Structures are given as C-alpha cells and as structure tokens.
Amino acid sequence: MQVVMGGASLLLVGMVEAGPNVAVTFKHLGSEDAVLKMVTTNESSTYQVASPKPKATVKPKETISFDVQRSVSPDVNAAMVRYVQGRKTCAFGTTFQMKMLPGGIKQPQWTKTATPSGGANCTATITRTNADYSWAVEFTMN
C-alpha cells in the first residue's frame, strides 16, 4: 500500500510542477521539404517532451501541430524547433516565465523568436494566451 501511495504522490507532484502547455503550429510555406534539425540541447529536449513528436520532414504547404509541456517548474516552459529547407534555416523559440516583481507580485511573460539564415523568411506569432498561462504559437517558414 505504501508503494502505491508513494507512486501516486510522485505522480501528483509531477502534475503540480508541470509548466503551462504550449500548443505549437508549424506552417511550411516553402517549395522544398523542410527537415527537422536538432542543434541545441533545448531543441533536443523539446523533441523529447513534445506530443506528438514534430515531424522529421514537413512537405511544402503542410502544417503540423504539437504540444510541449515540461515538468521542471509551474512557472516556466519553452519550446524550440529548427527546420532546414535547402540552404534556408529557421530556428524558432517560445518561452513562458512567471516573473517576480518587487512586492511579491507575479507577472506572466511570454516570448517568441524566429531566427532566419541562408535567405529564409521566418516568423513567430503568439496567437493565444490563456488564464492558466498555457499559450499557442505559430511558426512560419518560407
């Protein structure tokens, strides 16, 4: 019985410590396949916790979606992904952090980045934030 209670307690702690979910949409507007390329540890860890896993190859004009929720802290989450289309590369990122202001006031902060190289056109847009701090982001590559 102690083992069952201990396991349930660990599961509950994991649920309590999970950060807010981010719903990621990747839109590939280019004319060649976009290939997933993991360069940083953040990109690799995003892939490991994503559900479903980001596709290894995204066809032209295809849109994919996946969710990322880390169990590090209820006050942080992040998703990073990089796709390559020929010489073009787009490195995308989005983060959530609960900032602590003077006086103990908590302020939620969401960020998004799209870093192009090789002539790529990349955009990142936060499309929704929710009362539970979960959010949605759209990454576009052309």
CSV table of N, CA and C in Angstrom, one decimal:
chain,number,residue,atom,x,y,z
A,1,MET,N,0.8,-1.2,0.0
A,1,MET,CA,0.0,0.0,0.0
A,1,MET,C,0.9,1.3,0.0
A,2,GLN,N,2.0,1.2,0.7
A,2,GLN,CA,2.9,2.4,0.8
A,2,GLN,C,3.5,2.6,-0.6
A,3,VAL,N,3.8,1.6,-1.3
A,3,VAL,CA,4.3,1.8,-2.7
A,3,VAL,C,3.3,2.5,-3.6
A,4,VAL,N,2.1,2.0,-3.5
A,4,VAL,CA,1.0,2.7,-4.3
A,4,VAL,C,0.9,4.1,-3.9
A,5,MET,N,0.8,4.4,-2.6
A,5,MET,CA,0.7,5.8,-2.2
A,5,MET,C,1.9,6.6,-2.6
A,6,GLY,N,3.1,6.1,-2.5
A,6,GLY,CA,4.3,6.8,-2.9
A,6,GLY,C,4.3,7.1,-4.3
A,7,GLY,N,3.9,6.1,-5.2
A,7,GLY,CA,3.8,6.3,-6.6
A,7,GLY,C,2.7,7.4,-6.9
A,8,ALA,N,1.6,7.4,-6.3
A,8,ALA,CA,0.6,8.4,-6.5
A,8,ALA,C,1.1,9.7,-6.1
A,9,SER,N,1.8,9.8,-5.0
A,9,SER,CA,2.3,11.1,-4.5
A,9,SER,C,3.3,11.7,-5.6
A,10,LEU,N,4.2,10.8,-6.1
A,10,LEU,CA,5.1,11.3,-7.1
A,10,LEU,C,4.4,11.8,-8.4
A,11,LEU,N,3.4,11.0,-8.8
A,11,LEU,CA,2.6,11.5,-9.9
A,11,LEU,C,2.0,12.8,-9.7
A,12,LEU,N,1.4,13.0,-8.5
A,12,LEU,CA,0.8,14.3,-8.2
A,12,LEU,C,1.8,15.4,-8.2
A,13,VAL,N,2.9,15.2,-7.6
A,13,VAL,CA,4.0,16.2,-7.6
A,13,VAL,C,4.4,16.5,-9.0
A,14,GLY,N,4.5,15.6,-9.9
A,14,GLY,CA,4.9,15.8,-11.3
A,14,GLY,C,3.8,16.7,-12.0
A,15,MET,N,2.5,16.4,-11.7
A,15,MET,CA,1.5,17.2,-12.3
A,15,MET,C,1.5,18.6,-11.7
A,16,VAL,N,1.8,18.8,-10.5
A,16,VAL,CA,1.7,20.1,-9.9
A,16,VAL,C,2.9,20.9,-10.4
A,17,GLU,N,4.0,20.3,-10.6
A,17,GLU,CA,5.2,21.1,-11.1
A,17,GLU,C,5.3,21.3,-12.6
A,18,ALA,N,4.4,20.8,-13.3
A,18,ALA,CA,4.4,21.0,-14.8
A,18,ALA,C,4.1,22.4,-15.1
A,19,GLY,N,4.9,23.0,-16.1
A,19,GLY,CA,4.6,24.3,-16.5
A,19,GLY,C,3.4,24.3,-17.5
A,20,PRO,N,3.0,25.5,-17.8
A,20,PRO,CA,1.8,25.6,-18.7
A,20,PRO,C,2.2,25.1,-20.1
A,21,ASN,N,1.2,24.5,-20.7
A,21,ASN,CA,1.3,23.8,-22.0
A,21,ASN,C,1.4,24.9,-23.1
A,22,VAL,N,2.3,24.6,-24.1
A,22,VAL,CA,2.3,25.5,-25.3
A,22,VAL,C,1.9,24.6,-26.5
A,23,ALA,N,0.9,25.1,-27.3
A,23,ALA,CA,0.4,24.4,-28.5
A,23,ALA,C,1.2,25.1,-29.7
A,24,VAL,N,2.0,24.3,-30.3
A,24,VAL,CA,2.9,24.8,-31.4
A,24,VAL,C,2.3,24.4,-32.8
A,25,THR,N,2.2,25.4,-33.7
A,25,THR,CA,1.8,25.1,-35.1
A,25,THR,C,3.0,25.5,-35.9
A,26,PHE,N,3.4,24.7,-36.8
A,26,PHE,CA,4.5,25.0,-37.8
A,26,PHE,C,3.9,24.9,-39.2
A,27,LYS,N,3.9,26.1,-39.9
A,27,LYS,CA,3.4,26.2,-41.2
A,27,LYS,C,4.6,26.3,-42.2
A,28,HIS,N,4.7,25.4,-43.1
A,28,HIS,CA,5.8,25.4,-44.1
A,28,HIS,C,5.2,25.9,-45.4
A,29,LEU,N,5.6,27.1,-45.7
A,29,LEU,CA,5.1,27.8,-47.0
A,29,LEU,C,6.1,27.7,-48.1
A,30,GLY,N,7.2,27.0,-47.9
A,30,GLY,CA,8.2,26.9,-48.9
A,30,GLY,C,7.9,25.9,-50.0
A,31,SER,N,8.8,25.8,-51.0
A,31,SER,CA,8.6,24.9,-52.1
A,31,SER,C,9.4,23.6,-52.1
A,32,GLU,N,10.3,23.4,-51.0
A,32,GLU,CA,11.0,22.2,-50.8
A,32,GLU,C,10.7,21.6,-49.5
A,33,ASP,N,11.0,20.4,-49.3
A,33,ASP,CA,10.8,19.8,-47.9
A,33,ASP,C,11.5,20.5,-46.9
A,34,ALA,N,10.9,20.7,-45.7
A,34,ALA,CA,11.6,21.3,-44.5
A,34,ALA,C,12.0,20.1,-43.6
A,35,VAL,N,13.3,20.0,-43.2
A,35,VAL,CA,13.8,18.9,-42.5
A,35,VAL,C,14.1,19.4,-41.1
A,36,LEU,N,13.6,18.6,-40.1
A,36,LEU,CA,13.9,18.9,-38.7
A,36,LEU,C,15.4,18.7,-38.4
A,37,LYS,N,16.0,19.7,-37.8
A,37,LYS,CA,17.4,19.6,-37.4
A,37,LYS,C,17.6,20.1,-36.0
A,38,MET,N,18.1,19.1,-35.1
A,38,MET,CA,18.3,19.5,-33.7
A,38,MET,C,19.8,19.8,-33.5
A,39,VAL,N,20.0,21.1,-33.2
A,39,VAL,CA,21.4,21.6,-33.0
A,39,VAL,C,21.7,21.8,-31.5
A,40,THR,N,20.7,22.4,-30.8
A,40,THR,CA,20.9,22.8,-29.4
A,40,THR,C,20.2,21.7,-28.5
A,41,THR,N,20.7,21.8,-27.2
A,41,THR,CA,20.0,20.9,-26.2
A,41,THR,C,18.6,21.3,-26.0
A,42,ASN,N,18.2,22.5,-26.1
A,42,ASN,CA,16.8,23.0,-26.0
A,42,ASN,C,16.0,22.4,-27.1
A,43,GLU,N,16.5,22.3,-28.3
A,43,GLU,CA,15.7,21.7,-29.4
A,43,GLU,C,15.6,20.2,-29.2
A,44,SER,N,16.6,19.6,-28.7
A,44,SER,CA,16.5,18.1,-28.4
A,44,SER,C,15.6,17.8,-27.3
A,45,SER,N,15.6,18.6,-26.2
A,45,SER,CA,14.7,18.4,-25.1
A,45,SER,C,13.2,18.7,-25.5
A,46,THR,N,13.0,19.7,-26.4
A,46,THR,CA,11.7,20.0,-26.9
A,46,THR,C,11.2,18.7,-27.6
A,47,TYR,N,12.0,18.2,-28.5
A,47,TYR,CA,11.6,17.0,-29.2
A,47,TYR,C,11.2,15.8,-28.3
A,48,GLN,N,12.0,15.7,-27.2
A,48,GLN,CA,11.8,14.6,-26.3
A,48,GLN,C,10.4,14.7,-25.6
A,49,VAL,N,10.0,15.9,-25.2
A,49,VAL,CA,8.8,16.0,-24.4
A,49,VAL,C,7.5,16.4,-25.3
A,50,ALA,N,7.7,16.6,-26.6
A,50,ALA,CA,6.6,17.0,-27.5
A,50,ALA,C,5.7,15.9,-27.7
A,51,SER,N,4.4,16.2,-27.8
A,51,SER,CA,3.4,15.3,-28.1
A,51,SER,C,2.4,15.8,-29.1
A,52,PRO,N,2.3,15.2,-30.3
A,52,PRO,CA,3.1,14.2,-30.8
A,52,PRO,C,4.5,14.8,-31.2
A,53,LYS,N,5.5,14.0,-31.5
A,53,LYS,CA,6.8,14.5,-31.9
A,53,LYS,C,6.7,15.3,-33.2
A,54,PRO,N,7.4,16.4,-33.3
A,54,PRO,CA,7.5,17.2,-34.5
A,54,PRO,C,7.9,16.3,-35.7
A,55,LYS,N,7.3,16.4,-36.8
A,55,LYS,CA,7.7,15.6,-38.0
A,55,LYS,C,9.1,15.8,-38.4
A,56,ALA,N,9.8,14.8,-38.8
A,56,ALA,CA,11.2,14.9,-39.3
A,56,ALA,C,11.2,15.6,-40.6
A,57,THR,N,10.2,15.4,-41.4
A,57,THR,CA,10.1,16.1,-42.7
A,57,THR,C,8.7,16.7,-42.9
A,58,VAL,N,8.7,18.0,-43.2
A,58,VAL,CA,7.4,18.6,-43.5
A,58,VAL,C,7.4,19.0,-45.0
A,59,LYS,N,6.4,18.6,-45.6
A,59,LYS,CA,6.2,18.8,-47.1
A,59,LYS,C,5.8,20.3,-47.3
A,60,PRO,N,6.1,20.8,-48.5
A,60,PRO,CA,5.7,22.1,-48.9
A,60,PRO,C,4.2,22.3,-48.7
A,61,LYS,N,3.8,23.4,-48.2
A,61,LYS,CA,2.4,23.8,-47.9
A,61,LYS,C,1.7,23.0,-46.8
A,62,GLU,N,2.5,22.2,-46.1
A,62,GLU,CA,2.0,21.4,-45.0
A,62,GLU,C,2.0,22.1,-43.7
A,63,THR,N,1.1,21.9,-42.8
A,63,THR,CA,1.0,22.5,-41.4
A,63,THR,C,1.0,21.3,-40.4
A,64,ILE,N,1.9,21.4,-39.4
A,64,ILE,CA,1.9,20.4,-38.4
A,64,ILE,C,1.6,21.1,-37.0
A,65,SER,N,1.2,20.3,-36.0
A,65,SER,CA,1.0,20.8,-34.7
A,65,SER,C,1.5,19.8,-33.7
A,66,PHE,N,2.0,20.4,-32.5
A,66,PHE,CA,2.4,19.5,-31.4
A,66,PHE,C,2.3,20.4,-30.1
A,67,ASP,N,2.2,19.7,-29.0
A,67,ASP,CA,2.2,20.3,-27.7
A,67,ASP,C,3.5,20.1,-26.9
A,68,VAL,N,3.9,21.1,-26.1
A,68,VAL,CA,5.1,20.9,-25.3
A,68,VAL,C,4.7,21.3,-23.9
A,69,GLN,N,5.0,20.5,-22.9
A,69,GLN,CA,4.8,20.8,-21.5
A,69,GLN,C,5.9,20.1,-20.7
A,70,ARG,N,6.7,21.0,-20.1
A,70,ARG,CA,7.8,20.5,-19.3
A,70,ARG,C,7.4,20.4,-17.9
A,71,SER,N,8.1,19.5,-17.1
A,71,SER,CA,7.7,19.3,-15.7
A,71,SER,C,8.9,19.8,-14.8
A,72,VAL,N,9.5,20.9,-15.2
A,72,VAL,CA,10.6,21.5,-14.5
A,72,VAL,C,10.0,22.3,-13.3
A,73,SER,N,9.1,23.2,-13.7
A,73,SER,CA,8.5,24.1,-12.7
A,73,SER,C,7.2,24.6,-13.2
A,74,PRO,N,6.2,25.0,-12.4
A,74,PRO,CA,5.0,25.5,-12.8
A,74,PRO,C,5.1,26.9,-13.4
A,75,ASP,N,6.3,27.5,-13.2
A,75,ASP,CA,6.5,28.9,-13.6
A,75,ASP,C,7.3,29.1,-14.9
A,76,VAL,N,7.6,28.0,-15.6
A,76,VAL,CA,8.4,28.1,-16.8
A,76,VAL,C,8.0,27.0,-17.8
A,77,ASN,N,8.2,27.3,-19.1
A,77,ASN,CA,8.1,26.3,-20.1
A,77,ASN,C,8.7,26.9,-21.4
A,78,ALA,N,9.1,26.1,-22.3
A,78,ALA,CA,9.7,26.6,-23.5
A,78,ALA,C,9.6,25.5,-24.6
A,79,ALA,N,9.6,26.0,-25.9
A,79,ALA,CA,9.7,25.1,-27.0
A,79,ALA,C,10.6,25.7,-28.0
A,80,MET,N,11.5,24.9,-28.5
A,80,MET,CA,12.4,25.3,-29.6
A,80,MET,C,12.5,24.3,-30.6
A,81,VAL,N,12.4,24.7,-31.9
A,81,VAL,CA,12.5,23.8,-33.0
A,81,VAL,C,13.2,24.5,-34.2
A,82,ARG,N,13.9,23.7,-35.0
A,82,ARG,CA,14.7,24.3,-36.1
A,82,ARG,C,14.4,23.4,-37.4
A,83,TYR,N,14.0,24.1,-38.5
A,83,TYR,CA,13.8,23.4,-39.7
A,83,TYR,C,14.7,24.0,-40.8
A,84,VAL,N,15.1,23.1,-41.7
A,84,VAL,CA,16.1,23.4,-42.8
A,84,VAL,C,15.4,23.1,-44.1
A,85,GLN,N,15.4,24.0,-45.0
A,85,GLN,CA,14.9,23.8,-46.4
A,85,GLN,C,16.0,24.2,-47.3
A,86,GLY,N,16.8,23.2,-47.8
A,86,GLY,CA,17.9,23.6,-48.7
A,86,GLY,C,19.0,24.3,-47.9
A,87,ARG,N,19.3,25.6,-48.4
A,87,ARG,CA,20.2,26.4,-47.7
A,87,ARG,C,19.6,27.2,-46.6
A,88,LYS,N,18.2,27.3,-46.6
A,88,LYS,CA,17.5,28.1,-45.7
A,88,LYS,C,17.3,27.4,-44.3
A,89,THR,N,17.4,28.2,-43.2
A,89,THR,CA,17.2,27.6,-41.9
A,89,THR,C,16.3,28.6,-41.1
A,90,CYS,N,15.4,28.1,-40.3
A,90,CYS,CA,14.6,28.8,-39.4
A,90,CYS,C,14.7,28.2,-38.0
A,91,ALA,N,15.2,28.9,-37.1
A,91,ALA,CA,15.3,28.5,-35.7
A,91,ALA,C,14.2,29.2,-34.9
A,92,PHE,N,13.3,28.5,-34.3
A,92,PHE,CA,12.1,29.1,-33.7
A,92,PHE,C,12.2,28.8,-32.2
A,93,GLY,N,11.6,29.7,-31.4
A,93,GLY,CA,11.6,29.5,-30.0
A,93,GLY,C,10.4,30.3,-29.4
A,94,THR,N,9.9,29.7,-28.3
A,94,THR,CA,8.9,30.4,-27.5
A,94,THR,C,9.1,30.0,-26.0
A,95,THR,N,8.9,31.0,-25.1
A,95,THR,CA,9.0,30.7,-23.7
A,95,THR,C,7.9,31.3,-22.9
A,96,PHE,N,7.7,30.8,-21.7
A,96,PHE,CA,6.9,31.3,-20.7
A,96,PHE,C,7.7,31.4,-19.4
A,97,GLN,N,7.6,32.5,-18.7
A,97,GLN,CA,8.2,32.7,-17.4
A,97,GLN,C,7.3,33.5,-16.5
A,98,MET,N,7.1,33.1,-15.3
A,98,MET,CA,6.4,33.9,-14.3
A,98,MET,C,7.5,34.7,-13.6
A,99,LYS,N,7.5,36.0,-13.9
A,99,LYS,CA,8.4,36.9,-13.3
A,99,LYS,C,7.9,37.4,-12.0
A,100,MET,N,8.9,37.5,-11.0
A,100,MET,CA,8.6,38.0,-9.7
A,100,MET,C,9.0,39.5,-9.6
A,101,LEU,N,8.0,40.4,-9.4
A,101,LEU,CA,8.3,41.8,-9.3
A,101,LEU,C,8.4,42.2,-7.9
A,102,PRO,N,8.9,43.4,-7.6
A,102,PRO,CA,9.0,43.9,-6.2
A,102,PRO,C,7.7,43.8,-5.5
A,103,GLY,N,7.7,43.5,-4.3
A,103,GLY,CA,6.4,43.4,-3.5
A,103,GLY,C,5.8,42.0,-3.7
A,104,GLY,N,6.5,41.0,-4.3
A,104,GLY,CA,5.9,39.7,-4.5
A,104,GLY,C,4.9,39.6,-5.5
A,105,ILE,N,4.8,40.5,-6.4
A,105,ILE,CA,3.8,40.5,-7.5
A,105,ILE,C,4.3,39.6,-8.6
A,106,LYS,N,3.5,38.7,-9.0
A,106,LYS,CA,3.8,37.8,-10.1
A,106,LYS,C,3.3,38.4,-11.4
A,107,GLN,N,4.2,38.3,-12.5
A,107,GLN,CA,3.8,38.8,-13.8
A,107,GLN,C,4.1,37.8,-14.9
A,108,PRO,N,3.1,37.2,-15.6
A,108,PRO,CA,3.4,36.3,-16.6
A,108,PRO,C,4.1,37.0,-17.8
A,109,GLN,N,5.0,36.3,-18.4
A,109,GLN,CA,5.7,36.8,-19.6
A,109,GLN,C,5.9,35.7,-20.7
A,110,TRP,N,5.4,35.9,-21.9
A,110,TRP,CA,5.6,35.0,-23.0
A,110,TRP,C,6.5,35.7,-24.0
A,111,THR,N,7.4,34.9,-24.6
A,111,THR,CA,8.2,35.4,-25.7
A,111,THR,C,8.1,34.5,-26.9
A,112,LYS,N,8.6,35.0,-28.0
A,112,LYS,CA,8.7,34.2,-29.2
A,112,LYS,C,9.8,34.8,-30.1
A,113,THR,N,10.5,33.9,-30.8
A,113,THR,CA,11.6,34.3,-31.6
A,113,THR,C,11.6,33.4,-32.9
A,114,ALA,N,12.1,34.1,-34.0
A,114,ALA,CA,12.2,33.4,-35.3
A,114,ALA,C,13.5,33.9,-35.9
A,115,THR,N,14.5,33.0,-35.9
A,115,THR,CA,15.9,33.4,-36.4
A,115,THR,C,16.1,32.8,-37.7
A,116,PRO,N,16.2,33.6,-38.8
A,116,PRO,CA,16.4,33.1,-40.1
A,116,PRO,C,17.9,33.1,-40.5
A,117,SER,N,18.3,32.2,-41.4
A,117,SER,CA,19.6,32.2,-42.0
A,117,SER,C,19.5,31.6,-43.4
A,118,GLY,N,20.5,31.9,-44.2
A,118,GLY,CA,20.5,31.4,-45.6
A,118,GLY,C,19.4,31.9,-46.5
A,119,GLY,N,18.9,33.1,-46.2
A,119,GLY,CA,17.9,33.7,-47.0
A,119,GLY,C,16.4,33.2,-46.7
A,120,ALA,N,16.3,32.6,-45.5
A,120,ALA,CA,14.9,32.1,-45.1
A,120,ALA,C,14.1,33.3,-44.6
A,121,ASN,N,12.8,33.1,-44.7
A,121,ASN,CA,11.8,34.1,-44.2
A,121,ASN,C,11.1,33.3,-43.1
A,122,CYS,N,11.3,33.8,-41.8
A,122,CYS,CA,10.7,33.0,-40.7
A,122,CYS,C,9.9,34.0,-39.8
A,123,THR,N,8.8,33.6,-39.3
A,123,THR,CA,8.0,34.4,-38.4
A,123,THR,C,7.5,33.5,-37.2
A,124,ALA,N,7.4,34.2,-36.1
A,124,ALA,CA,6.8,33.5,-34.9
A,124,ALA,C,5.7,34.5,-34.4
A,125,THR,N,4.5,33.9,-34.1
A,125,THR,CA,3.4,34.8,-33.6
A,125,THR,C,2.8,34.0,-32.5
A,126,ILE,N,2.6,34.7,-31.3
A,126,ILE,CA,1.8,34.1,-30.2
A,126,ILE,C,0.4,34.4,-30.6
A,127,THR,N,-0.4,33.4,-30.8
A,127,THR,CA,-1.8,33.5,-31.2
A,127,THR,C,-2.8,33.5,-30.1
A,128,ARG,N,-2.4,33.0,-28.9
A,128,ARG,CA,-3.3,32.9,-27.8
A,128,ARG,C,-2.6,32.8,-26.5
A,129,THR,N,-3.1,33.5,-25.5
A,129,THR,CA,-2.6,33.2,-24.1
A,129,THR,C,-3.9,33.0,-23.3
A,130,ASN,N,-3.8,32.0,-22.3
A,130,ASN,CA,-5.0,31.6,-21.5
A,130,ASN,C,-4.8,32.0,-20.0
A,131,ALA,N,-5.9,31.9,-19.3
A,131,ALA,CA,-5.9,32.3,-17.9
A,131,ALA,C,-5.0,31.3,-17.1
A,132,ASP,N,-4.8,30.1,-17.6
A,132,ASP,CA,-4.0,29.1,-16.9
A,132,ASP,C,-2.5,29.2,-17.4
A,133,TYR,N,-2.2,30.3,-18.1
A,133,TYR,CA,-0.9,30.6,-18.7
A,133,TYR,C,-0.5,29.7,-19.8
A,134,SER,N,-1.3,28.7,-20.2
A,134,SER,CA,-1.0,28.0,-21.4
A,134,SER,C,-1.1,29.0,-22.6
A,135,TRP,N,-0.4,28.6,-23.7
A,135,TRP,CA,-0.5,29.5,-24.9
A,135,TRP,C,-0.3,28.8,-26.2
A,136,ALA,N,-0.5,29.5,-27.3
A,136,ALA,CA,-0.4,28.9,-28.6
A,136,ALA,C,0.5,29.8,-29.4
A,137,VAL,N,1.4,29.2,-30.2
A,137,VAL,CA,2.3,29.9,-31.0
A,137,VAL,C,2.3,29.3,-32.4
A,138,GLU,N,2.5,30.2,-33.4
A,138,GLU,CA,2.5,29.8,-34.8
A,138,GLU,C,3.9,30.1,-35.4
A,139,PHE,N,4.6,29.1,-35.9
A,139,PHE,CA,5.9,29.3,-36.5
A,139,PHE,C,5.7,29.2,-38.0
A,140,THR,N,6.2,30.1,-38.8
A,140,THR,CA,6.0,30.0,-40.3
A,140,THR,C,7.4,30.1,-41.0
A,141,MET,N,7.6,29.2,-41.9
A,141,MET,CA,8.8,29.2,-42.7
A,141,MET,C,8.5,29.3,-44.2
A,142,ASN,N,9.2,30.2,-44.9
A,142,ASN,CA,9.0,30.4,-46.3
A,142,ASN,C,10.4,30.5,-47.0
